[in-house]
PDB file of C-alpha atoms and ligand atoms in Angstrom:
ATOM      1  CA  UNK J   1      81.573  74.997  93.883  1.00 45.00           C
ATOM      2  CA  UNK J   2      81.548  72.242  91.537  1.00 61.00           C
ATOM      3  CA  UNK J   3      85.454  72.703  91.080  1.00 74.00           C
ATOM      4  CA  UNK J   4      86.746  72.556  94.437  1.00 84.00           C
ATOM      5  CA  UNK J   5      84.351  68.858  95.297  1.00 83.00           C
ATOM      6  CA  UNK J   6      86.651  68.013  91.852  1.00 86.00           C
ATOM      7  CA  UNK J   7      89.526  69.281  93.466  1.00 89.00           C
ATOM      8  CA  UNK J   8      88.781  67.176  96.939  1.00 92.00           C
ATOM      9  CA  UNK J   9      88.289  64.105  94.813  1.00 93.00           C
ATOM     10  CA  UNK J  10      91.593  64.290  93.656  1.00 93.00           C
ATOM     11  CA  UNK J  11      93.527  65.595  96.556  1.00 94.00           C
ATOM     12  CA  UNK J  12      91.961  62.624  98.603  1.00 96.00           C
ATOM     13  CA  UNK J  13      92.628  59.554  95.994  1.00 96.00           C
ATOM     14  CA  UNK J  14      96.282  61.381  95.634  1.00 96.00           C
ATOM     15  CA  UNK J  15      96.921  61.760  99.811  1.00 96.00           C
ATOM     16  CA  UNK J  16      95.156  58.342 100.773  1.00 97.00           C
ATOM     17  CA  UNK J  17      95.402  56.090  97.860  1.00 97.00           C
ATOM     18  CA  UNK J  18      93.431  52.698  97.690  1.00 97.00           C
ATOM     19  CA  UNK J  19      95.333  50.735  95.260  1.00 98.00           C
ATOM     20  CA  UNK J  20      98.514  52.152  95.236  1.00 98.00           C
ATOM     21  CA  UNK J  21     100.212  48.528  96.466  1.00 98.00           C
ATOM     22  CA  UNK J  22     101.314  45.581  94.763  1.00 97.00           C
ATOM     23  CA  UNK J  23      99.295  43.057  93.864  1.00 98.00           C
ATOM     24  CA  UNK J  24      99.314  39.743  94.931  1.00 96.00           C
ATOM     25  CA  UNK J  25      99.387  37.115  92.040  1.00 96.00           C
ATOM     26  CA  UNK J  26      99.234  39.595  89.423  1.00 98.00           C
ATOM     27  CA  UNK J  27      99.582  38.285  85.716  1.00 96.00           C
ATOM     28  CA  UNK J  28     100.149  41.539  83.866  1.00 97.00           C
ATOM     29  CA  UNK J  29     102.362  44.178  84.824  1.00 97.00           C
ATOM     30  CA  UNK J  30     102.872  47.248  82.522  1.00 98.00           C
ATOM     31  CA  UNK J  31     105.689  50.550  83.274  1.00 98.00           C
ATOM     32  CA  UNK J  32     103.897  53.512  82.147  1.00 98.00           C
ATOM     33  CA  UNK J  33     105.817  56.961  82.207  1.00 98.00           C
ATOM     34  CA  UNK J  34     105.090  60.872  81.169  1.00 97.00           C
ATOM     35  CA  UNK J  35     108.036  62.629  80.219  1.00 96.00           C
ATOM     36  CA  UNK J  36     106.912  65.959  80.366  1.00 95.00           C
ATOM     37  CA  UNK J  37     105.881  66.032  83.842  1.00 96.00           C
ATOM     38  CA  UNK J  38     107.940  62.864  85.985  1.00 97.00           C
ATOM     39  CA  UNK J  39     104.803  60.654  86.387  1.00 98.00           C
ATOM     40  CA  UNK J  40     106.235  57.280  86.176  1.00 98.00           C
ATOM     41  CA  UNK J  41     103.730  54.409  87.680  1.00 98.00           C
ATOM     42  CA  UNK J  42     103.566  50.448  86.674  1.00 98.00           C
ATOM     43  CA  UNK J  43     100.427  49.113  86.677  1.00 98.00           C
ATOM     44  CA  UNK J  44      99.596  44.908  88.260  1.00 98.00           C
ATOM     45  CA  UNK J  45      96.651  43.429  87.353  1.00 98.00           C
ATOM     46  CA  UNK J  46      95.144  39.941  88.289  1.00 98.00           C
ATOM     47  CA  UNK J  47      93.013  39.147  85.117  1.00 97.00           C
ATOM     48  CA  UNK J  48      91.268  35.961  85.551  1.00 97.00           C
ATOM     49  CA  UNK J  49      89.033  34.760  82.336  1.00 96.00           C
ATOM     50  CA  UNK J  50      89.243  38.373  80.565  1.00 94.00           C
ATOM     51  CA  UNK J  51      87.734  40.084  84.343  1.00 97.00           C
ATOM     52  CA  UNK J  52      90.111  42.095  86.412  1.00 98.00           C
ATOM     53  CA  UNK J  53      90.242  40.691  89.487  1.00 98.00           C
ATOM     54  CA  UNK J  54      92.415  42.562  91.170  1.00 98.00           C
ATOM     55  CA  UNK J  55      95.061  45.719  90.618  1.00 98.00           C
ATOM     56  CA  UNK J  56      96.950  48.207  91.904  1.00 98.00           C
ATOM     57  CA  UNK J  57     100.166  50.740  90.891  1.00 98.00           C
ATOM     58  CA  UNK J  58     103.436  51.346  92.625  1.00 98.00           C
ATOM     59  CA  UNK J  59     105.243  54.849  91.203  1.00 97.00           C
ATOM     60  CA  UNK J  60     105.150  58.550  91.497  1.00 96.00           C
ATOM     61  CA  UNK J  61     103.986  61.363  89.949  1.00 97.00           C
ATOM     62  CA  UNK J  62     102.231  64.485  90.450  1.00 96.00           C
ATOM     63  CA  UNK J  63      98.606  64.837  91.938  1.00 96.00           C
ATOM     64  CA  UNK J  64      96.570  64.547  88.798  1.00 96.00           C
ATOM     65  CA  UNK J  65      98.796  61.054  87.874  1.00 97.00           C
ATOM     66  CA  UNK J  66      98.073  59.054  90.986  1.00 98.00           C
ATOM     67  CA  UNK J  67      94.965  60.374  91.675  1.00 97.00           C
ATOM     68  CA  UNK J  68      93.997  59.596  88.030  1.00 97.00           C
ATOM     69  CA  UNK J  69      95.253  55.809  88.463  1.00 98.00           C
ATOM     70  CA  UNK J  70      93.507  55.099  91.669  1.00 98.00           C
ATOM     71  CA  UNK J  71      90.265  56.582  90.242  1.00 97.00           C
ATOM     72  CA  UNK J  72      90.629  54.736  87.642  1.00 98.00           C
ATOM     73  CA  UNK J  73      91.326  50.685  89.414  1.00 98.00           C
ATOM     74  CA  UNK J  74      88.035  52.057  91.818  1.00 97.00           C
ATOM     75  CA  UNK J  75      86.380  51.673  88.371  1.00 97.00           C
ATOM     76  CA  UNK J  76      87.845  48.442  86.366  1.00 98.00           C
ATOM     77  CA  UNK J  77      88.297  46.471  88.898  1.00 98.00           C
ATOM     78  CA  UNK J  78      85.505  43.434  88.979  1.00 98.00           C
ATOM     79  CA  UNK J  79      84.945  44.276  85.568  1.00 98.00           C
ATOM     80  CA  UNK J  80      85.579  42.617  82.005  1.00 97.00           C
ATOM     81  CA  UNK J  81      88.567  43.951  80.614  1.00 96.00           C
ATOM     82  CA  UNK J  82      86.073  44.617  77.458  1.00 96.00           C
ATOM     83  CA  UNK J  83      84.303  47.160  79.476  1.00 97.00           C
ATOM     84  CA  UNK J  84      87.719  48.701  80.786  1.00 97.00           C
ATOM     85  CA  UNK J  85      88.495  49.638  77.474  1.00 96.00           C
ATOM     86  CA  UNK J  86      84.999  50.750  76.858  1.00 97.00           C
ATOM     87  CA  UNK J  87      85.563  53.215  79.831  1.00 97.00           C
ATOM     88  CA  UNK J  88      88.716  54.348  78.532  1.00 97.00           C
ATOM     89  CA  UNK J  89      87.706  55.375  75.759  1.00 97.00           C
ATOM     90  CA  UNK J  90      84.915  56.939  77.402  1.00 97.00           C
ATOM     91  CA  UNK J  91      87.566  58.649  79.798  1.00 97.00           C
ATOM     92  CA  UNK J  92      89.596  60.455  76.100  1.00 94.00           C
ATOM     93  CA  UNK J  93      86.846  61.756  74.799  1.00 95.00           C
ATOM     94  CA  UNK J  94      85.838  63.081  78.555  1.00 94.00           C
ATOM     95  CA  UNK J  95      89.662  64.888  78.807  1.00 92.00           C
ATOM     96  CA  UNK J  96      89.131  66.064  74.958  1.00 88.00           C
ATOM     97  CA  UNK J  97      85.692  67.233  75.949  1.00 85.00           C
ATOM     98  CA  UNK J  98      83.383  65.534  73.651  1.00 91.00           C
ATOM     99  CA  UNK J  99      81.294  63.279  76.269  1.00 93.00           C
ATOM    100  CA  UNK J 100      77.465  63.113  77.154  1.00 94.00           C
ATOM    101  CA  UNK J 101      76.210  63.508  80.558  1.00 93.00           C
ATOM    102  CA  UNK J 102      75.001  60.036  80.688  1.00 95.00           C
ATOM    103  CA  UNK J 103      78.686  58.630  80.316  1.00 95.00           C
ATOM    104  CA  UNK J 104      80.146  61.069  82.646  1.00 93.00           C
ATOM    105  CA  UNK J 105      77.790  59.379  85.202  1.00 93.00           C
ATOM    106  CA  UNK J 106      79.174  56.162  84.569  1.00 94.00           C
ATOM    107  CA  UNK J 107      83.097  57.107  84.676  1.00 94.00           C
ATOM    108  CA  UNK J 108      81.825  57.943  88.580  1.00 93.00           C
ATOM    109  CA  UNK J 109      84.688  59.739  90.345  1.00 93.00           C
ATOM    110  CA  UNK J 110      86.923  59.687  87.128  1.00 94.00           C
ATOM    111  CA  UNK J 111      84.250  62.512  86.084  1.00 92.00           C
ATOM    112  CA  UNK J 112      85.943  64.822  88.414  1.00 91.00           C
ATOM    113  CA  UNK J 113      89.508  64.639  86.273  1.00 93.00           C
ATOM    114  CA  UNK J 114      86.663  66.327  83.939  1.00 91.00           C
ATOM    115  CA  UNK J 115      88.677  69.905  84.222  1.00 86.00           C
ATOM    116  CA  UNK J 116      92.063  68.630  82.905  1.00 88.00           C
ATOM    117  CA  UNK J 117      90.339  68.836  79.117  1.00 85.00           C
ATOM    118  CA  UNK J 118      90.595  72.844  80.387  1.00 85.00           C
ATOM    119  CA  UNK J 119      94.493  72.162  81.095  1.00 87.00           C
ATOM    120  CA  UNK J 120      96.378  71.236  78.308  1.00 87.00           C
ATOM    121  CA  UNK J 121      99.287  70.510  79.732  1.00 89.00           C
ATOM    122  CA  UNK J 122      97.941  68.370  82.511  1.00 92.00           C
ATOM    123  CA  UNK J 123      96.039  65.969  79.512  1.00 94.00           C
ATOM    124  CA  UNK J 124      99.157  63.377  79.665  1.00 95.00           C
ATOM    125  CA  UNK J 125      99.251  63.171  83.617  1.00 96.00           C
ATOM    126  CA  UNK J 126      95.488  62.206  83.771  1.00 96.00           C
ATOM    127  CA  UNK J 127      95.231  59.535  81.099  1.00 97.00           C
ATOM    128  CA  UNK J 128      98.356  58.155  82.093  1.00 97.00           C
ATOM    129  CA  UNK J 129      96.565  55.305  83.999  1.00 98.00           C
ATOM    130  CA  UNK J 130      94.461  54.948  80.856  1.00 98.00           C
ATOM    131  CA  UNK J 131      97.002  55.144  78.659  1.00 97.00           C
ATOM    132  CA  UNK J 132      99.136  52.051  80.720  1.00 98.00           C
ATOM    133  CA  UNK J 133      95.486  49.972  80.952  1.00 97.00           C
ATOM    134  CA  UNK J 134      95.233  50.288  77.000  1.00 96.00           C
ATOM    135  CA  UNK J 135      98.607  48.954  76.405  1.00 96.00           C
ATOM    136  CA  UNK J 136      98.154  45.885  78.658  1.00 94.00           C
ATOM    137  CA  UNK J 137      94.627  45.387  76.654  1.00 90.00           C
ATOM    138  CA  UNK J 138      96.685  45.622  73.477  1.00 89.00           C
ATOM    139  CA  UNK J 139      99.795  43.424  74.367  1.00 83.00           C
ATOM    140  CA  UNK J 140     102.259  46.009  73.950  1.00 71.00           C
TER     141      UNK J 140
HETATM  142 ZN1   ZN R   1     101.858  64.676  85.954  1.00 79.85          ZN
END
C-alpha cells in the first residue's frame, strides 16, 4: 500500500510538474546530466543573501529524474542554502538506506523516492537534482 502512494507521488510531480520553468532573475544556473539513463536537466536558482528564493529546471529525463527535481525545489526553496545541503545529505544517506525516521519526516515528499535505495540502477536518476544542487553549493 505504502508503495503505490510512493508511486503516485512520483507519477504526479513527473506528469504535472511545479517548477519545471525557468526562472526569472536567476543567479545560478547549473547543467546536470546522467549518462546511464538520458536524464539531462539544468537547474536556476534565485539565491538572495545565501536563501533560495526562487528555482526551477528545464530538461528531460525519465520519471524518477524529474520527479526527483521537483520534489526536491518543493523542499529548498525559501530555505538557506545551508539547510539545502543539510537535506541533501539527508536525501544520500535516505537512497543508500542509512536514515532515521525522524529525518525521513523532514525530506517530506522526497521520502517517497525512499524505494530507489531498493533499485540500484535507478540511484543516479533520483539524486540527480541533488547531485546538480551540491555542485552549485560547491562552485563547480
Ligand atoms: Zn533516469
Amino acid at each position: 500500500m505504502q508503495n503505490s502512494f510512493y508511486r503516485e507521488i512520483i507519477n504526479d510531480h513527473n506528469l504535472r510538474p511545479a517548477h519545471k520553468r525557468e526562472v526569472p532573475g536567476a543567479n545560478v544556473e547549473k547543467r546536470g546530466v546522467n549518462p546511464s539513463c538520458g536524464d539531462d536537466i539544468t537547474l536556476q536558482l534565485r539565491l538572495e543573501d545565501g536563501k533560495i528564493v526562487d528555482g526551477g529546471f528545464v530538461g528531460d529525463g525519465c520519471a524518477i529524474s524529474q520527479a526527483s527535481a521537483d520534489i526536491m525545489l518543493d523542499l529548498i526553496i525559501g530555505k538557506t542554502q545551508e539547510e539545502a545541503e543539510r537535506l541533501s545529505e539527508i536525501f544520500r544517506r535516505m537512497i543508500t538506506g542509512k536514515v532515521t525516521d525522524e529525518e525521513i519526516e523532514q525530506m517530506e515528499e522526497a521520502g517517497a523516492l525512499i524505494d530507489v535505495s531498493h533499485m540500484p540502477a535507478r540511484v543516479k536518476c533520483a539524486v540527480l537534482g541533488w547531485h546538480t544542487l551540491d555542485a552549485i553549493a560547491q562552485g563547480e
